[in-house]
């Protein structure tokens, strides 16, 4: 189904929980105000919501959080979605900490691919940014995901001035040489990123990231990278990987946005930056498919033309941010 601006909604991002085992300095996931378990959507409810989404044209689903690999039995949810929903692409975004142990069963259950967050290749720095993450575990997760075929593995790197911006060339090399797809992401003014003026100090625009890359590599635009998302990708002569830049703030891609999201507690939100949504949980719990359909129709009808992050940072929109 198309919204009133002609955008076709094909992608649904589903947050499966708000707990995280890391507390990245820019993120609200993992913050102490967690929802009680009874308020989280149950697996049956998630599957039902996705099935209704499919009726409206959803073809691709990404599981996120919080940290989705912390949700008990997540492998079973992957299997249920794969079996019961007609999806072209089922993916998951993770911090990578538990990925090495779970990659094979996730693949077996029907997951197509993973995105892994990685903001530094320096162990101490990664620990500081994530407040506790272990680089070795994340790298092992990436490797394992590749081995079992959760591919293409995409790496998400949030670039922050004075924190990790000096690593842009190293991170690019890491991906280009290993045949990975790495996306540099502009710091969004949401969640912890707007605390104490951090966002204003640390924001690095896509143009600057591109200039830094251009100093090291002669990059040319890559064609046809799978995913169809908002990143623009580049390749370097003779190297197998790709780097992309997601300019969500400086060059918003709202005009082409094809997404809806569902929060862990079952709100359907028309936009990443929306701080309110349409409650789905009660309708799902009482098995009222028509009400769930009505909620999707309303979310698509009310999808705003775009966010206004470039104008004013907010504290909203973070709990369901997926990569
Ligand atoms: N726990 C999982 C992970 O670490 O990837 C999934 C949830 S996390 C919220 C999803 C993605 O959002 C991560 O790649 C993270 O870097 C990104 N993210 C969180 N806060 C952000 C912000 N303020 N600006 C840009 N990206 C952000």
Coordinates of C-alpha atoms and ligand atoms in Angstrom, one line a residue:
X1 CA 0.0 0.0 0.0
X2 CA 1.2 3.5 -0.8
X3 CA 1.0 6.4 1.7
X4 CA -0.4 9.8 0.8
X5 CA 3.0 10.8 -0.6
X6 CA 3.2 7.8 -2.9
X7 CA 5.7 5.9 -0.8
X8 CA 5.2 2.2 -0.9
X9 CA 5.5 0.6 2.5
X10 CA 7.5 -2.7 2.2
X11 CA 9.7 -2.8 5.2
X12 CA 8.9 -3.4 8.9
X13 CA 11.3 -3.0 11.7
X14 CA 10.2 -5.0 14.8
X15 CA 11.7 -4.3 18.2
X16 CA 11.6 -7.6 20.1
X17 CA 12.6 -6.2 23.5
X18 CA 14.1 -3.1 25.2
X19 CA 16.8 -4.8 27.2
X20 CA 20.4 -4.6 26.0
X21 CA 23.7 -6.0 27.4
X22 CA 25.5 -2.9 26.4
X23 CA 24.8 0.8 27.0
X24 CA 26.3 2.7 24.0
X25 CA 27.0 6.3 24.9
X26 CA 24.6 7.6 22.2
X27 CA 21.7 5.1 22.6
X28 CA 18.8 4.7 24.9
X29 CA 18.5 1.0 24.4
X30 CA 19.5 -0.7 27.6
X31 CA 18.4 2.3 29.8
X32 CA 17.0 1.3 33.1
X33 CA 13.4 2.1 32.4
X34 CA 12.5 -1.2 31.0
X35 CA 9.0 -2.4 30.2
X36 CA 7.6 -5.3 32.3
X37 CA 7.7 -8.6 30.5
X38 CA 3.9 -8.8 30.3
X39 CA 3.9 -5.6 28.2
X40 CA 6.1 -7.0 25.5
X41 CA 4.5 -8.4 22.5
X42 CA 4.5 -12.2 22.6
X43 CA 5.8 -14.2 19.7
X44 CA 2.3 -15.1 18.4
X45 CA 1.4 -11.4 18.5
X46 CA 4.5 -10.4 16.6
X47 CA 3.8 -13.0 13.9
X48 CA 0.2 -11.9 13.6
X49 CA 1.3 -8.2 13.3
X50 CA 3.8 -9.1 10.6
X51 CA 1.2 -11.2 8.7
X52 CA -1.1 -8.2 8.7
X53 CA 1.9 -6.0 7.6
X54 CA 2.4 -8.5 4.7
X55 CA -1.2 -7.9 3.6
X56 CA -0.4 -4.2 3.3
X57 CA 2.7 -4.9 1.2
X58 CA 5.5 -5.6 3.7
X59 CA 8.1 -7.8 2.2
X60 CA 11.1 -7.3 4.4
X61 CA 11.3 -7.6 8.2
X62 CA 14.2 -6.6 10.5
X63 CA 14.3 -7.7 14.1
X64 CA 16.0 -5.3 16.5
X65 CA 15.8 -4.0 20.0
X66 CA 17.2 -3.5 22.6
X67 CA 19.5 -6.4 21.8
X68 CA 17.4 -8.9 20.0
X69 CA 19.7 -11.8 20.8
X70 CA 18.8 -11.3 24.5
X71 CA 15.1 -12.1 23.9
X72 CA 14.6 -15.5 25.2
X73 CA 13.9 -18.0 22.4
X74 CA 14.6 -15.5 19.6
X75 CA 15.5 -18.5 17.4
X76 CA 12.0 -19.8 17.7
X77 CA 10.6 -16.4 16.7
X78 CA 12.8 -16.4 13.6
X79 CA 11.5 -19.9 12.7
X80 CA 7.9 -18.8 13.3
X81 CA 8.3 -15.7 11.1
X82 CA 10.0 -17.7 8.3
X83 CA 7.3 -20.4 8.3
X84 CA 4.2 -18.3 8.7
X85 CA 4.9 -15.0 6.9
X86 CA 5.6 -14.6 3.3
X87 CA 8.8 -12.6 3.5
X88 CA 11.5 -11.9 0.9
X89 CA 14.0 -10.9 3.5
X90 CA 14.3 -11.6 7.2
X91 CA 17.2 -9.9 9.0
X92 CA 18.4 -8.9 12.4
X93 CA 20.5 -6.1 13.9
X94 CA 22.7 -7.0 16.8
X95 CA 25.6 -5.7 18.8
X96 CA 27.4 -9.0 18.0
X97 CA 28.2 -10.0 21.6
X98 CA 26.2 -13.3 21.4
X99 CA 26.3 -13.8 17.7
X100 CA 29.1 -16.3 17.5
X101 CA 27.1 -18.7 19.6
X102 CA 23.8 -18.2 17.9
X103 CA 24.6 -17.6 14.3
X104 CA 24.2 -21.2 13.1
X105 CA 20.9 -21.8 14.8
X106 CA 19.6 -18.4 13.6
X107 CA 20.5 -19.4 10.0
X108 CA 18.9 -22.8 10.4
X109 CA 15.7 -21.2 11.7
X110 CA 15.5 -19.1 8.5
X111 CA 17.2 -15.8 9.2
X112 CA 18.7 -14.4 6.0
X113 CA 21.3 -12.0 7.2
X114 CA 22.6 -9.8 10.1
X115 CA 23.7 -6.2 10.6
X116 CA 26.3 -5.9 13.3
X117 CA 27.1 -2.7 15.2
X118 CA 30.8 -1.9 15.4
X119 CA 32.0 1.6 16.3
X120 CA 35.7 0.9 16.8
X121 CA 38.4 -1.6 16.1
X122 CA 40.3 -0.7 19.3
X123 CA 39.3 -2.9 22.2
X124 CA 39.5 -0.1 24.9
X125 CA 37.7 2.4 22.8
X126 CA 34.9 -0.1 21.9
X127 CA 34.6 -0.9 25.6
X128 CA 34.2 2.8 26.4
X129 CA 31.7 3.6 23.6
X130 CA 29.5 0.5 24.5
X131 CA 30.2 0.7 28.2
X132 CA 31.3 -2.9 28.4
X133 CA 31.5 -4.5 25.0
X134 CA 34.2 -6.9 24.1
X135 CA 35.7 -6.4 20.6
X136 CA 36.9 -10.0 20.4
X137 CA 33.3 -11.2 20.8
X138 CA 31.9 -8.9 18.2
X139 CA 34.6 -9.8 15.7
X140 CA 34.0 -13.5 16.4
X141 CA 30.3 -12.9 15.8
X142 CA 30.9 -11.2 12.4
X143 CA 33.2 -14.1 11.3
X144 CA 30.8 -16.8 12.4
X145 CA 27.9 -15.0 10.7
X146 CA 29.9 -15.1 7.5
X147 CA 30.8 -18.7 7.8
X148 CA 27.2 -19.9 8.3
X149 CA 25.9 -17.7 5.4
X150 CA 24.1 -14.9 7.2
X151 CA 25.2 -12.8 4.4
X152 CA 25.8 -10.2 3.3
X153 CA 27.0 -9.2 6.8
X154 CA 26.6 -5.4 7.1
X155 CA 28.4 -3.4 9.7
X156 CA 26.9 -0.3 11.3
X157 CA 29.3 2.4 12.5
X158 CA 28.1 5.6 14.1
X159 CA 30.7 8.3 13.5
X160 CA 31.3 10.7 16.4
X161 CA 33.7 13.6 16.4
X162 CA 36.4 13.2 19.1
X163 CA 35.3 9.6 19.8
X164 CA 35.9 7.5 16.7
X165 CA 36.0 9.8 13.7
X166 CA 39.8 9.2 13.4
X167 CA 39.1 5.6 12.7
X168 CA 37.0 6.1 9.6
X169 CA 39.9 5.0 7.2
X170 CA 40.7 1.9 9.4
X171 CA 37.2 0.8 9.7
X172 CA 36.7 1.3 5.9
X173 CA 39.8 -0.8 5.2
X174 CA 38.6 -3.5 7.6
X175 CA 35.4 -3.9 5.6
X176 CA 36.9 -3.3 2.1
X177 CA 39.6 -6.0 2.6
X178 CA 37.3 -8.6 4.1
X179 CA 34.5 -8.3 1.6
X180 CA 32.1 -6.8 4.2
X181 CA 29.6 -4.0 3.7
X182 CA 30.2 -1.2 6.3
X183 CA 27.9 1.7 6.6
X184 CA 29.0 4.9 8.3
X185 CA 26.0 6.4 10.1
X186 CA 25.5 10.0 11.0
X187 CA 24.8 10.4 14.7
X188 CA 21.1 11.0 15.1
X189 CA 19.8 13.5 17.7
X190 CA 17.9 11.0 19.7
X191 CA 18.2 9.1 23.0
X192 CA 21.4 9.6 24.9
X193 CA 23.0 11.4 22.0
X194 CA 21.2 14.7 22.9
X195 CA 22.3 14.6 26.6
X196 CA 24.6 17.5 27.6
X197 CA 25.1 18.8 24.1
X198 CA 26.8 15.6 23.0
X199 CA 25.1 15.5 19.6
X200 CA 26.1 19.1 18.7
X201 CA 29.7 18.4 19.6
X202 CA 30.0 14.9 18.1
X203 CA 27.9 15.1 14.9
X204 CA 29.9 14.5 11.8
X205 CA 28.1 15.1 8.5
X206 CA 28.2 12.6 5.6
X207 CA 30.1 15.0 3.4
X208 CA 33.0 15.1 5.9
X209 CA 33.0 11.3 6.2
X210 CA 33.1 11.1 2.4
X211 CA 36.0 13.6 2.2
X212 CA 38.0 11.5 4.8
X213 CA 37.4 8.4 2.8
X214 CA 38.4 10.1 -0.4
X215 CA 41.8 11.0 1.1
X216 CA 42.6 7.3 1.4
X217 CA 40.7 5.5 -1.3
X218 CA 39.6 6.2 -4.8
X219 CA 36.1 5.2 -4.3
X220 CA 33.5 4.8 -7.0
X221 CA 29.7 4.3 -6.6
X222 CA 28.7 0.6 -6.2
X223 CA 25.7 -0.6 -8.2
X224 CA 23.0 -2.9 -7.0
X225 CA 24.0 -3.6 -3.4
X226 CA 21.3 -5.7 -1.9
X227 CA 19.1 -4.2 0.7
X228 CA 17.5 -1.2 -1.1
X229 CA 17.9 0.9 2.0
X230 CA 19.0 4.5 2.5
X231 CA 22.8 4.0 2.3
X232 CA 24.9 5.1 -0.8
X233 CA 27.6 2.6 -1.4
X234 CA 31.2 2.8 -2.7
X235 CA 33.8 0.3 -3.8
X236 CA 37.6 0.7 -4.0
X237 CA 39.6 -0.7 -6.9
X238 CA 40.7 -4.3 -6.3
X239 CA 39.0 -4.8 -2.9
X240 CA 36.0 -6.9 -2.3
X241 CA 34.1 -5.0 0.3
X242 CA 31.9 -1.9 0.2
X243 CA 31.4 1.2 2.3
X244 CA 28.3 3.2 2.5
X245 CA 27.2 6.4 4.2
X246 CA 23.8 6.8 5.8
X247 CA 23.1 10.6 6.0
X248 CA 19.9 10.4 7.9
X249 CA 20.4 13.9 9.4
X250 CA 22.2 16.0 6.7
X251 CA 20.5 14.5 3.7
X252 CA 17.3 12.8 5.0
X253 CA 15.9 10.1 2.8
X254 CA 12.4 10.5 4.0
X255 CA 11.0 11.0 0.5
X256 CA 11.9 7.4 -0.3
X257 CA 11.1 6.0 3.2
X258 CA 9.4 2.6 2.9
X259 CA 9.3 1.8 6.6
X260 CA 7.1 1.3 9.6
X261 CA 8.2 0.1 13.0
X262 CA 6.7 -1.8 15.8
X263 CA 8.0 -1.1 19.3
X264 CA 8.6 -3.9 21.8
X265 CA 5.4 -3.0 23.6
X266 CA 3.4 -3.1 20.4
X267 CA 3.0 0.4 19.2
X268 CA 3.0 0.8 15.4
X269 CA 5.0 3.9 14.5
X270 CA 5.0 5.5 11.1
X271 CA 8.5 7.0 11.4
X272 CA 11.8 6.6 13.3
X273 CA 11.4 10.0 14.7
X274 CA 7.8 9.6 15.8
X275 CA 7.4 9.6 19.6
X276 CA 3.9 8.2 19.5
X277 CA 2.3 5.4 17.6
X278 CA -0.9 3.4 17.3
X279 CA -1.3 0.8 20.0
X280 CA -1.5 -2.7 18.5
X281 CA -1.1 -4.9 21.6
X282 CA -4.6 -5.1 22.9
X283 CA -6.0 -5.8 19.5
X284 CA -3.5 -8.5 18.9
X285 CA -4.2 -9.9 22.4
X286 CA -7.9 -10.2 21.8
X287 CA -7.3 -11.6 18.3
X288 CA -9.0 -8.7 16.6
X289 CA -7.4 -8.8 13.2
X290 CA -9.7 -6.1 11.8
X291 CA -8.5 -3.6 14.4
X292 CA -4.8 -4.5 13.6
X293 CA -5.6 -3.9 10.0
X294 CA -7.2 -0.6 10.8
X295 CA -4.0 0.4 12.8
X296 CA -1.8 -0.4 9.8
X297 CA -4.1 1.6 7.5
X298 CA -3.9 4.6 9.9
X299 CA -0.1 4.4 10.3
X300 CA 0.3 4.4 6.6
X301 CA -2.2 7.2 6.1
X302 CA -0.5 9.3 8.8
X303 CA 3.1 8.6 7.9
X304 CA 4.6 12.1 8.1
X305 CA 6.5 13.5 5.1
X306 CA 9.7 13.6 7.0
X307 CA 11.6 14.1 10.3
X308 CA 12.9 17.4 11.4
X309 CA 16.2 16.3 13.0
X310 CA 18.2 18.8 11.1
X311 CA 16.2 21.6 12.9
X312 CA 16.1 20.5 16.5
X313 CA 17.4 17.5 18.5
X314 CA 14.7 15.7 20.4
X315 CA 14.8 13.1 23.1
X316 CA 12.3 10.9 21.3
X317 CA 12.3 8.1 18.8
X318 CA 15.1 6.1 20.3
X319 CA 13.6 3.1 21.9
X320 CA 13.0 1.3 18.7
X321 CA 15.9 2.5 16.6
X322 CA 17.1 -0.4 14.6
X323 CA 20.0 -0.5 12.1
Ligands
LIG1 N1 21.3 -3.9 20.0 C1 21.4 -3.9 18.6 C2 22.6 -3.2 18.0 O1 23.5 -2.9 18.8 O2 22.8 -3.1 16.8 C3 20.1 -3.3 17.9 C4 19.5 -2.1 18.4 S1 20.5 -0.6 18.2 C5 19.5 0.6 18.9 C6 20.4 -0.4 16.4 C7 21.3 0.5 15.8 O3 21.0 1.9 16.1 C8 22.8 0.4 16.1 O4 23.5 0.2 14.9 C9 23.2 1.7 16.8 O5 24.5 2.0 16.5 C10 22.2 2.6 16.1 N2 22.0 3.8 16.9 C11 21.6 3.9 18.2 N3 21.5 5.2 18.6 C12 21.9 6.0 17.5 C13 22.1 7.4 17.3 N4 21.8 8.3 18.3 N5 22.5 7.8 16.1 C14 22.8 6.9 15.1 N6 22.6 5.5 15.3 C15 22.2 5.1 16.5

